[in-house]
Amino acid sequence: MAIYNPKSLKAEEFINDEEILATLEYAEQNKNNVELIDSILNKARPVKNGNETRCAGLTHREASVLLACNIPEKVEEMYKLAEEIKLAFYGNRIVMFAPLYLSNYCVNGCVYCPYHAKNKNICRKKLTQEEIAKEVIALQDMGHKRLAIEAGEDPVNNPIEYILDSIKTIYSVKHKNGSIRRVNVNIAATTVENYRKLKEAGIGTYILFQETYHKKSYEELHPTGPKHNYDYHTEAMDRAMQGGIDDVGLGVLFGLEMYKYEFAGLLMHAEHLEAVHGVGPHTISVPRIKHADDIDPDVFDNSISDDIFEKIIACIRIAVPYTGMIISTREGQSVRERALNIGISQISGASRTSVGGYTEEERPHDTEQFDVSDQRTLDEVVDWMMKLGFIPSFCTACYREGRTGDRFMSLCKSGQILNCCHPNALMTLAEYLSDYASEETKKTGFSLIEKELAKIPNEKVRKIATENIEAIKNSNKRDFRF
Ligand code: SAM
């Protein structure tokens, strides 16, 4: 039997079933242990030391106790703490992105995904490089600067060379004042050599959802194709890091398995990356299963309510304070609004989950991966966020300045975020407002920028940011960054 060892490179040792089951039992036994819960909450609180703010984070066992606890006052404290941690490290900035579906050809049999090989209903489509350029122009014309590319797994139709060519095309398109400055990649688990090629192509984060950490369920949910191999999939992030990618994004597809099991697995995965590579995940995504062609989400009996979903987000925020958290348009406006307050730091806007969807006038459904709940335009999402007091940020500076992996984490901890991320967010928002926003959004945005500039502590940085924003308003000068 496999023995739990976070430093092991073997999936069954760092995501250890026995350890997860023991964690769930410990959490169940202690869910009303107020003394323990208080000590866990106290451990997780931000501590200020001069300019630096630190958070200790929590182990998967500690965080699982919080997730199991249903005492209303304690749950309320968790939400408050999650909000406090979010503000300490991410402020009111929310990074914006959009997915770009390249190809829905897929050889796998994932039973929850309409791209599964046996689905004969769905139209199969793979974008040519010319079509990708057109999609990118459409995305740039909305105002996007950061994409996550998505593709099914198919070594013949979507080999790594196709993905690499696509990345090159995306970075090469410069339409009007637009450019895509960061391409994140969500493709199937692959080899160290291929991860190295992705790194050389200049990708931002490599994202791969585990779907479920429960091995037996995983094998049933992925009955055929290369994705059936649980160990190969679970060990992918180690290969990505060996290939030089130090920003990796984790996630599970909530609804497939019991959420408490997934939550413990997710945190164990984060602990493993920290233990082996010295840096935890750059992001954690929280997708929930959605209706899609050939897919009825009600078939999966582990679906979670909005309340539990929010609690999961808050508990992740508390447990891994420096990790970015992503919510997609799978969720509707009200859930996204709550999630922004309690932990989310990145949000997609105006997403189309179909192959070639951005160049179509009407939202196409024939190649779609799942139904999109939040169907607002990017302008509507940006305006909504600003009216809620958030700064939509189109910043991509960190990775372009080499601040990835532990260097990003150091920035996060150092207290320099207000002198670096904050002005970058404001300058990229000014670009968005000048080039793409409606009159109303522009008005809301520039008055927000004025207020937010005053919060930059360093006088010199504040002066430069103010001058750059004036230059953005009055000329075609773009891409300023700290
Ligand atoms: N083929 C790659 C892989 O296997 O990892 C790329 C992933 S796919 C384009 C992106 C993600 O969408 C999947 O990892 C899965 O979690 C999610 N997904 C699949 N079907 C879904 C559904 N019906 N509802 C919500 N999300 C879904």
Coordinates of N, CA and C in Angstrom, one line a residue, residues 158-361:
N158 N -4.2 17.6 -33.2 CA -3.6 18.7 -32.4 C -2.3 18.3 -31.8
P159 N -1.3 18.0 -32.6 CA 0.1 17.7 -32.0 C 0.7 19.0 -31.4
I160 N 1.7 18.8 -30.7 CA 2.4 19.9 -30.0 C 2.8 21.0 -31.0
E161 N 3.2 20.6 -32.2 CA 3.6 21.6 -33.2 C 2.5 22.5 -33.5
Y162 N 1.3 22.0 -33.6 CA 0.1 22.8 -33.9 C -0.1 23.8 -32.7
I163 N 0.0 23.4 -31.5 CA -0.2 24.3 -30.4 C 0.9 25.3 -30.4
L164 N 2.2 24.9 -30.7 CA 3.3 25.9 -30.7 C 3.1 26.9 -31.8
D165 N 2.7 26.5 -33.0 CA 2.4 27.4 -34.1 C 1.3 28.4 -33.7
S166 N 0.3 27.8 -33.1 CA -0.9 28.7 -32.7 C -0.4 29.8 -31.7
I167 N 0.5 29.4 -30.8 CA 1.0 30.4 -29.8 C 1.7 31.5 -30.5
K168 N 2.6 31.1 -31.5 CA 3.3 32.0 -32.3 C 2.4 33.0 -33.0
T169 N 1.3 32.4 -33.6 CA 0.4 33.3 -34.4 C -0.3 34.3 -33.4
I170 N -0.7 33.8 -32.2 CA -1.4 34.6 -31.3 C -0.5 35.8 -30.9
Y171 N 0.7 35.5 -30.6 CA 1.6 36.6 -30.1 C 1.9 37.6 -31.3
S172 N 1.9 37.1 -32.5 CA 2.3 37.9 -33.7 C 1.2 38.9 -34.1
V173 N 0.0 38.7 -33.7 CA -1.1 39.6 -34.2 C -1.1 40.9 -33.5
K174 N -0.9 42.0 -34.2 CA -1.0 43.3 -33.6 C -2.0 44.1 -34.3
H175 N -3.2 44.2 -33.8 CA -4.3 44.9 -34.6 C -4.6 46.2 -33.8
K176 N -4.6 47.3 -34.6 CA -4.8 48.6 -34.0 C -3.8 48.8 -32.7
N177 N -4.4 49.1 -31.6 CA -3.5 49.2 -30.4 C -3.5 47.9 -29.6
G178 N -4.1 46.8 -30.2 CA -4.2 45.6 -29.5 C -3.0 44.6 -29.5
S179 N -2.9 43.8 -28.5 CA -1.9 42.7 -28.6 C -2.3 41.7 -27.5
I180 N -2.0 40.5 -27.7 CA -2.1 39.5 -26.7 C -0.7 39.3 -26.0
R181 N -0.7 39.6 -24.7 CA 0.6 39.7 -24.1 C 0.9 38.5 -23.2
R182 N -0.1 37.7 -22.9 CA 0.2 36.5 -22.2 C -0.7 35.4 -22.7
V183 N -0.1 34.3 -23.0 CA -0.9 33.1 -23.5 C -0.8 32.0 -22.4
N184 N -1.8 31.7 -21.7 CA -1.8 30.5 -20.8 C -2.3 29.3 -21.6
V185 N -1.9 28.2 -21.2 CA -2.2 27.0 -22.0 C -2.9 25.9 -21.2
N186 N -4.1 25.5 -21.7 CA -4.8 24.4 -21.0 C -4.9 23.2 -22.0
I187 N -3.9 22.4 -22.0 CA -3.9 21.2 -22.9 C -3.6 20.0 -22.1
A188 N -3.9 18.8 -22.6 CA -3.7 17.6 -21.9 C -2.3 17.4 -21.4
A189 N -2.2 16.6 -20.4 CA -0.9 16.2 -19.8 C 0.1 15.7 -20.9
T190 N 1.3 16.2 -20.8 CA 2.3 15.8 -21.9 C 3.7 15.5 -21.3
T191 N 4.7 15.4 -22.2 CA 6.0 15.0 -21.8 C 6.8 16.2 -21.3
V192 N 7.9 16.0 -20.6 CA 8.8 17.0 -20.2 C 9.3 17.8 -21.4
E193 N 9.6 17.1 -22.5 CA 10.2 17.7 -23.7 C 9.1 18.7 -24.3
N194 N 7.9 18.3 -24.3 CA 6.8 19.2 -24.8 C 6.6 20.4 -23.9
Y195 N 6.7 20.1 -22.6 CA 6.6 21.3 -21.6 C 7.7 22.3 -21.9
R196 N 8.9 21.7 -22.2 CA 10.0 22.6 -22.4 C 9.8 23.5 -23.7
K197 N 9.1 22.8 -24.7 CA 8.8 23.6 -25.9 C 7.8 24.7 -25.6
L198 N 6.8 24.4 -24.8 CA 5.8 25.4 -24.4 C 6.5 26.5 -23.7
K199 N 7.4 26.2 -22.8 CA 8.1 27.2 -22.1 C 8.9 28.1 -23.1
E200 N 9.6 27.5 -24.0 CA 10.3 28.3 -25.0 C 9.4 29.1 -25.9
A201 N 8.2 28.7 -26.1 CA 7.2 29.5 -26.9 C 6.7 30.7 -26.1
G202 N 7.1 30.8 -24.8 CA 6.7 32.0 -24.1 C 5.3 31.9 -23.4
I203 N 4.9 30.7 -23.0 CA 3.6 30.6 -22.4 C 3.7 31.2 -20.9
G204 N 2.5 31.6 -20.5 CA 2.4 32.1 -19.1 C 2.2 30.9 -18.2
T205 N 1.0 30.6 -17.8 CA 0.7 29.5 -16.9 C 0.3 28.3 -17.7
Y206 N 0.8 27.1 -17.2 CA 0.3 25.8 -17.8 C -0.8 25.4 -16.8
I207 N -2.0 25.2 -17.4 CA -3.2 24.9 -16.6 C -3.6 23.5 -16.9
L208 N -3.8 22.7 -15.9 CA -4.4 21.3 -16.1 C -5.3 21.0 -15.0
F209 N -6.5 20.8 -15.2 CA -7.4 20.4 -14.2 C -7.3 18.9 -13.9
Q210 N -7.3 18.6 -12.6 CA -7.1 17.2 -12.2 C -8.5 16.4 -12.5
E211 N -9.5 17.2 -12.6 CA -10.9 16.7 -12.7 C -11.3 16.0 -11.4
T212 N -10.7 14.9 -11.0 CA -11.0 14.4 -9.7 C -9.7 13.8 -9.1
Y213 N -9.5 13.9 -7.8 CA -8.3 13.3 -7.2 C -8.5 11.8 -6.8
H214 N -9.8 11.4 -6.9 CA -10.2 10.1 -6.5 C -9.8 9.1 -7.6
K215 N -8.8 8.2 -7.3 CA -8.3 7.5 -8.4 C -9.3 6.5 -9.1
K216 N -10.1 5.9 -8.3 CA -11.1 4.9 -8.9 C -12.1 5.7 -9.7
S217 N -12.6 6.8 -9.2 CA -13.6 7.6 -9.9 C -12.9 8.1 -11.2
Y218 N -11.7 8.6 -11.0 CA -11.0 9.1 -12.2 C -11.0 8.1 -13.3
E219 N -10.6 6.9 -13.0 CA -10.5 5.9 -14.0 C -11.9 5.6 -14.7
E220 N -12.9 5.6 -13.9 CA -14.3 5.4 -14.4 C -14.7 6.6 -15.3
L221 N -14.4 7.8 -14.9 CA -14.8 9.0 -15.6 C -14.0 9.2 -16.9
H222 N -12.8 8.5 -16.9 CA -12.0 8.6 -18.1 C -11.7 7.2 -18.6
P223 N -12.8 6.5 -19.2 CA -12.7 5.1 -19.4 C -11.7 4.7 -20.6
T224 N -11.5 5.7 -21.5 CA -10.7 5.4 -22.7 C -9.8 6.5 -23.0
G225 N -8.7 6.2 -23.8 CA -7.8 7.3 -24.2 C -6.7 7.5 -23.3
P226 N -5.7 8.3 -23.7 CA -4.5 8.5 -22.8 C -4.8 9.2 -21.5
K227 N -5.9 9.9 -21.4 CA -6.2 10.6 -20.1 C -6.7 9.6 -19.1
H228 N -6.9 8.3 -19.5 CA -7.3 7.3 -18.5 C -6.2 7.1 -17.4
N229 N -5.0 7.4 -17.8 CA -3.9 7.1 -16.9 C -3.8 8.1 -15.8
Y230 N -4.3 7.7 -14.6 CA -4.4 8.7 -13.5 C -3.0 9.1 -13.1
D231 N -2.0 8.2 -13.0 CA -0.7 8.6 -12.5 C 0.0 9.6 -13.5
Y232 N -0.2 9.4 -14.8 CA 0.5 10.3 -15.8 C -0.2 11.7 -15.7
H233 N -1.5 11.7 -15.5 CA -2.2 13.0 -15.4 C -1.8 13.7 -14.1
T234 N -1.8 13.0 -13.0 CA -1.6 13.6 -11.7 C -0.1 14.1 -11.6
E235 N 0.8 13.4 -12.2 CA 2.2 13.8 -12.2 C 2.6 14.8 -13.2
A236 N 1.6 15.3 -14.0 CA 1.9 16.2 -15.1 C 2.6 17.5 -14.6
M237 N 2.2 18.1 -13.5 CA 2.7 19.3 -13.0 C 4.2 19.2 -12.7
D238 N 4.6 18.0 -12.2 CA 6.0 17.8 -11.9 C 6.8 17.8 -13.2
R239 N 6.2 17.2 -14.2 CA 6.9 17.2 -15.5 C 7.0 18.6 -16.1
A240 N 5.9 19.4 -15.9 CA 5.9 20.8 -16.4 C 7.0 21.6 -15.7
M241 N 7.1 21.4 -14.4 CA 8.1 22.1 -13.7 C 9.5 21.6 -14.1
Q242 N 9.7 20.3 -14.3 CA 11.0 19.9 -14.8 C 11.3 20.5 -16.2
G243 N 10.3 20.7 -17.0 CA 10.5 21.4 -18.3 C 10.7 22.9 -18.2
G244 N 10.7 23.4 -17.0 CA 11.0 24.8 -16.8 C 9.8 25.7 -16.6
I245 N 8.6 25.2 -16.6 CA 7.4 26.0 -16.4 C 7.2 26.2 -14.9
D246 N 7.4 27.4 -14.4 CA 7.2 27.5 -13.0 C 5.9 28.1 -12.5
D247 N 5.0 28.5 -13.5 CA 3.7 28.9 -13.1 C 2.7 27.8 -13.6
V248 N 2.2 27.1 -12.6 CA 1.2 26.0 -13.0 C -0.1 26.3 -12.3
G249 N -1.2 25.9 -13.0 CA -2.5 26.1 -12.5 C -3.3 24.8 -12.2
L250 N -3.8 24.6 -11.0 CA -4.5 23.4 -10.6 C -6.0 23.7 -10.7
G251 N -6.8 22.6 -10.6 CA -8.2 22.7 -10.5 C -8.9 21.4 -10.5
V252 N -10.1 21.3 -9.9 CA -10.9 20.1 -10.0 C -12.2 20.4 -10.6
L253 N -12.8 19.5 -11.2 CA -14.2 19.8 -11.8 C -15.2 19.4 -10.7
F254 N -15.7 20.4 -10.0 CA -16.6 20.1 -8.9 C -17.9 19.6 -9.4
G255 N -18.3 18.5 -8.8 CA -19.6 17.8 -9.2 C -19.3 16.4 -9.5
L256 N -18.0 16.0 -9.8 CA -17.7 14.7 -10.2 C -17.6 13.8 -9.0
E257 N -16.9 14.3 -8.0 CA -16.7 13.4 -6.8 C -17.1 14.2 -5.5
M258 N -16.9 13.6 -4.3 CA -17.3 14.3 -3.1 C -16.4 15.5 -2.9
Y259 N -17.0 16.7 -2.7 CA -16.1 17.9 -2.7 C -15.1 17.9 -1.5
K260 N -15.4 17.3 -0.4 CA -14.4 17.3 0.7 C -13.2 16.5 0.3
Y261 N -13.4 15.4 -0.4 CA -12.3 14.6 -0.9 C -11.4 15.5 -1.9
E262 N -12.1 16.1 -2.8 CA -11.4 16.9 -3.8 C -10.6 18.1 -3.2
F263 N -11.2 18.7 -2.2 CA -10.6 19.8 -1.5 C -9.3 19.4 -0.8
A264 N -9.3 18.3 -0.1 CA -8.1 17.8 0.5 C -7.1 17.4 -0.5
G265 N -7.5 16.8 -1.6 CA -6.6 16.4 -2.7 C -5.9 17.6 -3.3
L266 N -6.7 18.6 -3.6 CA -6.2 19.8 -4.2 C -5.1 20.5 -3.3
L267 N -5.4 20.6 -2.0 CA -4.4 21.2 -1.1 C -3.1 20.3 -1.0
M268 N -3.3 19.0 -1.0 CA -2.2 18.1 -1.0 C -1.3 18.3 -2.2
H269 N -2.0 18.5 -3.3 CA -1.2 18.7 -4.6 C -0.4 20.0 -4.5
A270 N -1.0 21.0 -3.9 CA -0.3 22.3 -3.7 C 0.9 22.1 -2.8
E271 N 0.7 21.4 -1.7 CA 1.7 21.1 -0.7 C 2.9 20.3 -1.4
H272 N 2.5 19.4 -2.2 CA 3.5 18.6 -2.9 C 4.4 19.5 -3.8
L273 N 3.8 20.4 -4.6 CA 4.5 21.2 -5.5 C 5.5 22.1 -4.7
E274 N 5.0 22.6 -3.6 CA 5.9 23.5 -2.7 C 7.0 22.6 -2.1
A275 N 6.7 21.4 -1.7 CA 7.7 20.5 -1.1 C 8.8 20.1 -2.1
V276 N 8.4 19.8 -3.3 CA 9.4 19.3 -4.3 C 10.0 20.4 -5.1
H277 N 9.3 21.5 -5.5 CA 9.8 22.5 -6.4 C 10.0 23.8 -5.7
G278 N 9.6 23.9 -4.5 CA 9.8 25.2 -3.7 C 8.8 26.3 -4.1
V279 N 7.9 25.9 -4.9 CA 6.8 26.9 -5.3 C 5.5 26.2 -5.5
G280 N 4.5 26.8 -4.9 CA 3.2 26.2 -5.0 C 2.5 26.6 -6.3
P281 N 1.3 26.2 -6.5 CA 0.6 26.5 -7.8 C 0.4 28.0 -7.9
H282 N 0.5 28.5 -9.2 CA 0.3 29.9 -9.4 C -1.2 30.3 -9.3
T283 N -2.0 29.3 -9.8 CA -3.5 29.5 -9.7 C -4.2 28.3 -9.3
I284 N -5.4 28.4 -8.8 CA -6.3 27.3 -8.6 C -7.6 27.7 -9.3
S285 N -8.2 26.9 -10.1 CA -9.5 27.2 -10.7 C -10.6 26.3 -10.0
V286 N -11.8 26.8 -10.1 CA -12.9 26.1 -9.4 C -14.1 25.9 -10.3
P287 N -13.8 25.1 -11.4 CA -14.9 24.9 -12.4 C -16.0 24.0 -11.8
R288 N -17.3 24.2 -12.1 CA -18.3 23.3 -11.7 C -18.9 22.7 -13.0
I289 N -19.3 21.5 -13.0 CA -19.8 20.8 -14.2 C -21.1 21.5 -14.7
K290 N -21.1 21.6 -16.0 CA -22.2 22.3 -16.7 C -22.9 21.5 -17.7
H291 N -24.1 21.9 -18.1 CA -24.8 21.2 -19.2 C -24.0 21.5 -20.5
A292 N -23.9 20.5 -21.4 CA -23.3 20.6 -22.7 C -23.9 19.6 -23.6
D293 N -23.6 19.7 -24.9 CA -24.2 18.7 -25.9 C -23.8 17.3 -25.4
D294 N -24.8 16.5 -25.3 CA -24.5 15.1 -24.9 C -24.2 14.9 -23.4
I295 N -24.2 16.0 -22.6 CA -23.9 16.0 -21.2 C -25.0 16.6 -20.4
D296 N -25.5 15.7 -19.4 CA -26.5 16.2 -18.5 C -25.9 16.2 -17.1
P297 N -25.6 17.4 -16.6 CA -24.9 17.5 -15.3 C -25.6 16.8 -14.1
D298 N -26.9 16.6 -14.3 CA -27.7 15.9 -13.2 C -27.3 14.4 -13.1
V299 N -26.7 13.9 -14.1 CA -26.2 12.5 -14.0 C -25.1 12.3 -13.0
F300 N -24.4 13.4 -12.7 CA -23.3 13.3 -11.7 C -23.9 13.7 -10.4
D301 N -23.9 12.8 -9.4 CA -24.7 13.1 -8.2 C -23.9 13.8 -7.1
N302 N -22.8 14.4 -7.4 CA -22.0 15.1 -6.4 C -22.0 16.6 -6.6
S303 N -23.1 17.1 -7.2 CA -23.1 18.5 -7.5 C -23.2 19.3 -6.2
I304 N -22.7 20.5 -6.2 CA -22.6 21.2 -4.9 C -23.4 22.5 -5.0
S305 N -24.0 22.9 -3.9 CA -24.9 24.1 -3.9 C -24.0 25.4 -4.0
D306 N -24.6 26.5 -4.2 CA -23.8 27.8 -4.3 C -23.2 28.0 -2.9
D307 N -23.9 27.7 -1.8 CA -23.3 28.0 -0.5 C -22.0 27.2 -0.3
I308 N -22.1 25.9 -0.6 CA -20.9 25.1 -0.4 C -19.8 25.6 -1.4
F309 N -20.1 25.9 -2.6 CA -19.1 26.4 -3.5 C -18.4 27.6 -3.0
E310 N -19.2 28.6 -2.4 CA -18.6 29.8 -1.8 C -17.7 29.4 -0.6
K311 N -18.1 28.5 0.2 CA -17.3 28.1 1.3 C -15.9 27.4 0.8
I312 N -16.0 26.7 -0.2 CA -14.8 26.1 -0.8 C -13.8 27.2 -1.2
I313 N -14.4 28.2 -1.9 CA -13.5 29.3 -2.4 C -12.9 30.0 -1.2
A314 N -13.7 30.3 -0.2 CA -13.1 31.0 1.0 C -12.0 30.1 1.7
C315 N -12.3 28.8 1.8 CA -11.3 28.0 2.5 C -10.0 27.8 1.7
I316 N -10.1 27.8 0.3 CA -8.9 27.7 -0.5 C -8.1 29.0 -0.3
R317 N -8.9 30.1 -0.3 CA -8.2 31.5 -0.1 C -7.4 31.5 1.2
I318 N -8.0 30.9 2.3 CA -7.4 31.0 3.6 C -6.1 30.0 3.6
A319 N -6.3 28.9 2.9 CA -5.3 27.8 3.0 C -4.0 28.2 2.2
V320 N -4.2 28.7 1.0 CA -3.1 29.0 0.1 C -3.2 30.5 -0.3
P321 N -2.7 31.4 0.6 CA -3.0 32.8 0.5 C -2.4 33.5 -0.7
Y322 N -1.2 32.9 -1.2 CA -0.5 33.6 -2.3 C -0.9 33.1 -3.7
T323 N -1.8 32.1 -3.7 CA -2.2 31.5 -5.0 C -3.3 32.2 -5.6
G324 N -3.2 32.6 -6.9 CA -4.3 33.3 -7.6 C -5.5 32.3 -7.7
M325 N -6.7 32.8 -7.8 CA -7.9 31.9 -7.9 C -8.7 32.4 -9.1
I326 N -9.2 31.5 -9.9 CA -9.8 31.8 -11.1 C -11.3 31.3 -11.1
I327 N -12.2 32.2 -11.6 CA -13.6 31.7 -11.8 C -13.9 32.1 -13.3
S328 N -14.6 31.1 -13.9 CA -14.9 31.3 -15.3 C -16.4 31.7 -15.5
T329 N -16.8 31.8 -16.8 CA -18.2 32.2 -17.1 C -19.1 31.0 -17.0
R330 N -18.6 29.8 -16.5 CA -19.5 28.7 -16.1 C -20.5 29.2 -15.0
E331 N -20.0 30.2 -14.3 CA -20.8 30.7 -13.2 C -21.5 32.0 -13.6
G332 N -22.7 32.2 -13.1 CA -23.5 33.4 -13.4 C -23.0 34.6 -12.6
Q333 N -23.7 35.8 -12.9 CA -23.2 37.0 -12.3 C -23.3 37.0 -10.8
S334 N -24.3 36.5 -10.1 CA -24.4 36.6 -8.7 C -23.4 35.8 -8.0
V335 N -23.1 34.6 -8.4 CA -22.1 33.7 -7.8 C -20.7 34.4 -8.0
R336 N -20.5 34.9 -9.2 CA -19.2 35.6 -9.5 C -19.0 36.8 -8.6
E337 N -20.1 37.5 -8.3 CA -20.0 38.7 -7.5 C -19.5 38.3 -6.1
R338 N -20.1 37.3 -5.5 CA -19.8 36.8 -4.2 C -18.4 36.3 -4.2
A339 N -18.0 35.5 -5.2 CA -16.7 34.9 -5.3 C -15.6 35.9 -5.3
L340 N -15.9 37.1 -6.0 CA -14.8 38.1 -6.1 C -14.5 38.7 -4.7
N341 N -15.4 38.7 -3.8 CA -15.2 39.3 -2.5 C -14.4 38.3 -1.6
I342 N -14.6 37.0 -1.8 CA -14.0 36.1 -0.9 C -12.8 35.3 -1.4
G343 N -12.2 35.7 -2.5 CA -11.0 35.0 -2.9 C -10.6 35.0 -4.3
I344 N -11.5 35.2 -5.2 CA -11.1 35.1 -6.6 C -10.3 36.3 -7.1
S345 N -9.2 36.0 -7.9 CA -8.4 37.1 -8.3 C -8.3 37.2 -9.8
Q346 N -8.9 36.2 -10.5 CA -8.9 36.3 -12.0 C -10.3 35.9 -12.5
I347 N -10.8 36.5 -13.5 CA -12.1 36.2 -14.0 C -12.1 36.3 -15.5
S348 N -12.8 35.4 -16.2 CA -12.9 35.5 -17.6 C -14.2 36.4 -18.0
G349 N -14.1 37.0 -19.2 CA -15.2 37.8 -19.6 C -15.5 37.7 -21.0
A350 N -16.8 37.7 -21.4 CA -17.3 37.6 -22.8 C -16.8 36.3 -23.4
S351 N -16.7 35.2 -22.6 CA -16.1 34.0 -23.2 C -17.0 33.3 -24.2
R352 N -16.4 32.7 -25.1 CA -17.1 31.7 -26.0 C -16.4 30.4 -26.0
T353 N -17.1 29.3 -25.7 CA -16.4 28.1 -25.5 C -16.5 27.2 -26.7
S354 N -16.8 27.8 -27.9 CA -16.9 27.1 -29.1 C -15.6 27.4 -30.0
V355 N -15.3 26.5 -30.9 CA -14.1 26.6 -31.7 C -14.5 27.7 -32.8
G356 N -13.8 28.8 -32.8 CA -14.1 29.8 -33.8 C -15.2 30.7 -33.4
G357 N -15.6 30.7 -32.1 CA -16.8 31.4 -31.7 C -16.7 33.0 -31.7
Y358 N -15.5 33.5 -31.6 CA -15.4 34.9 -31.4 C -15.7 35.7 -32.7
T359 N -15.5 35.0 -33.9 CA -15.7 35.7 -35.1 C -17.1 35.6 -35.6
E360 N -18.0 34.9 -34.9 CA -19.4 34.7 -35.2 C -20.2 35.9 -34.6
E361 N -21.2 36.4 -35.3 CA -22.0 37.4 -34.8 C -22.8 36.9 -33.6

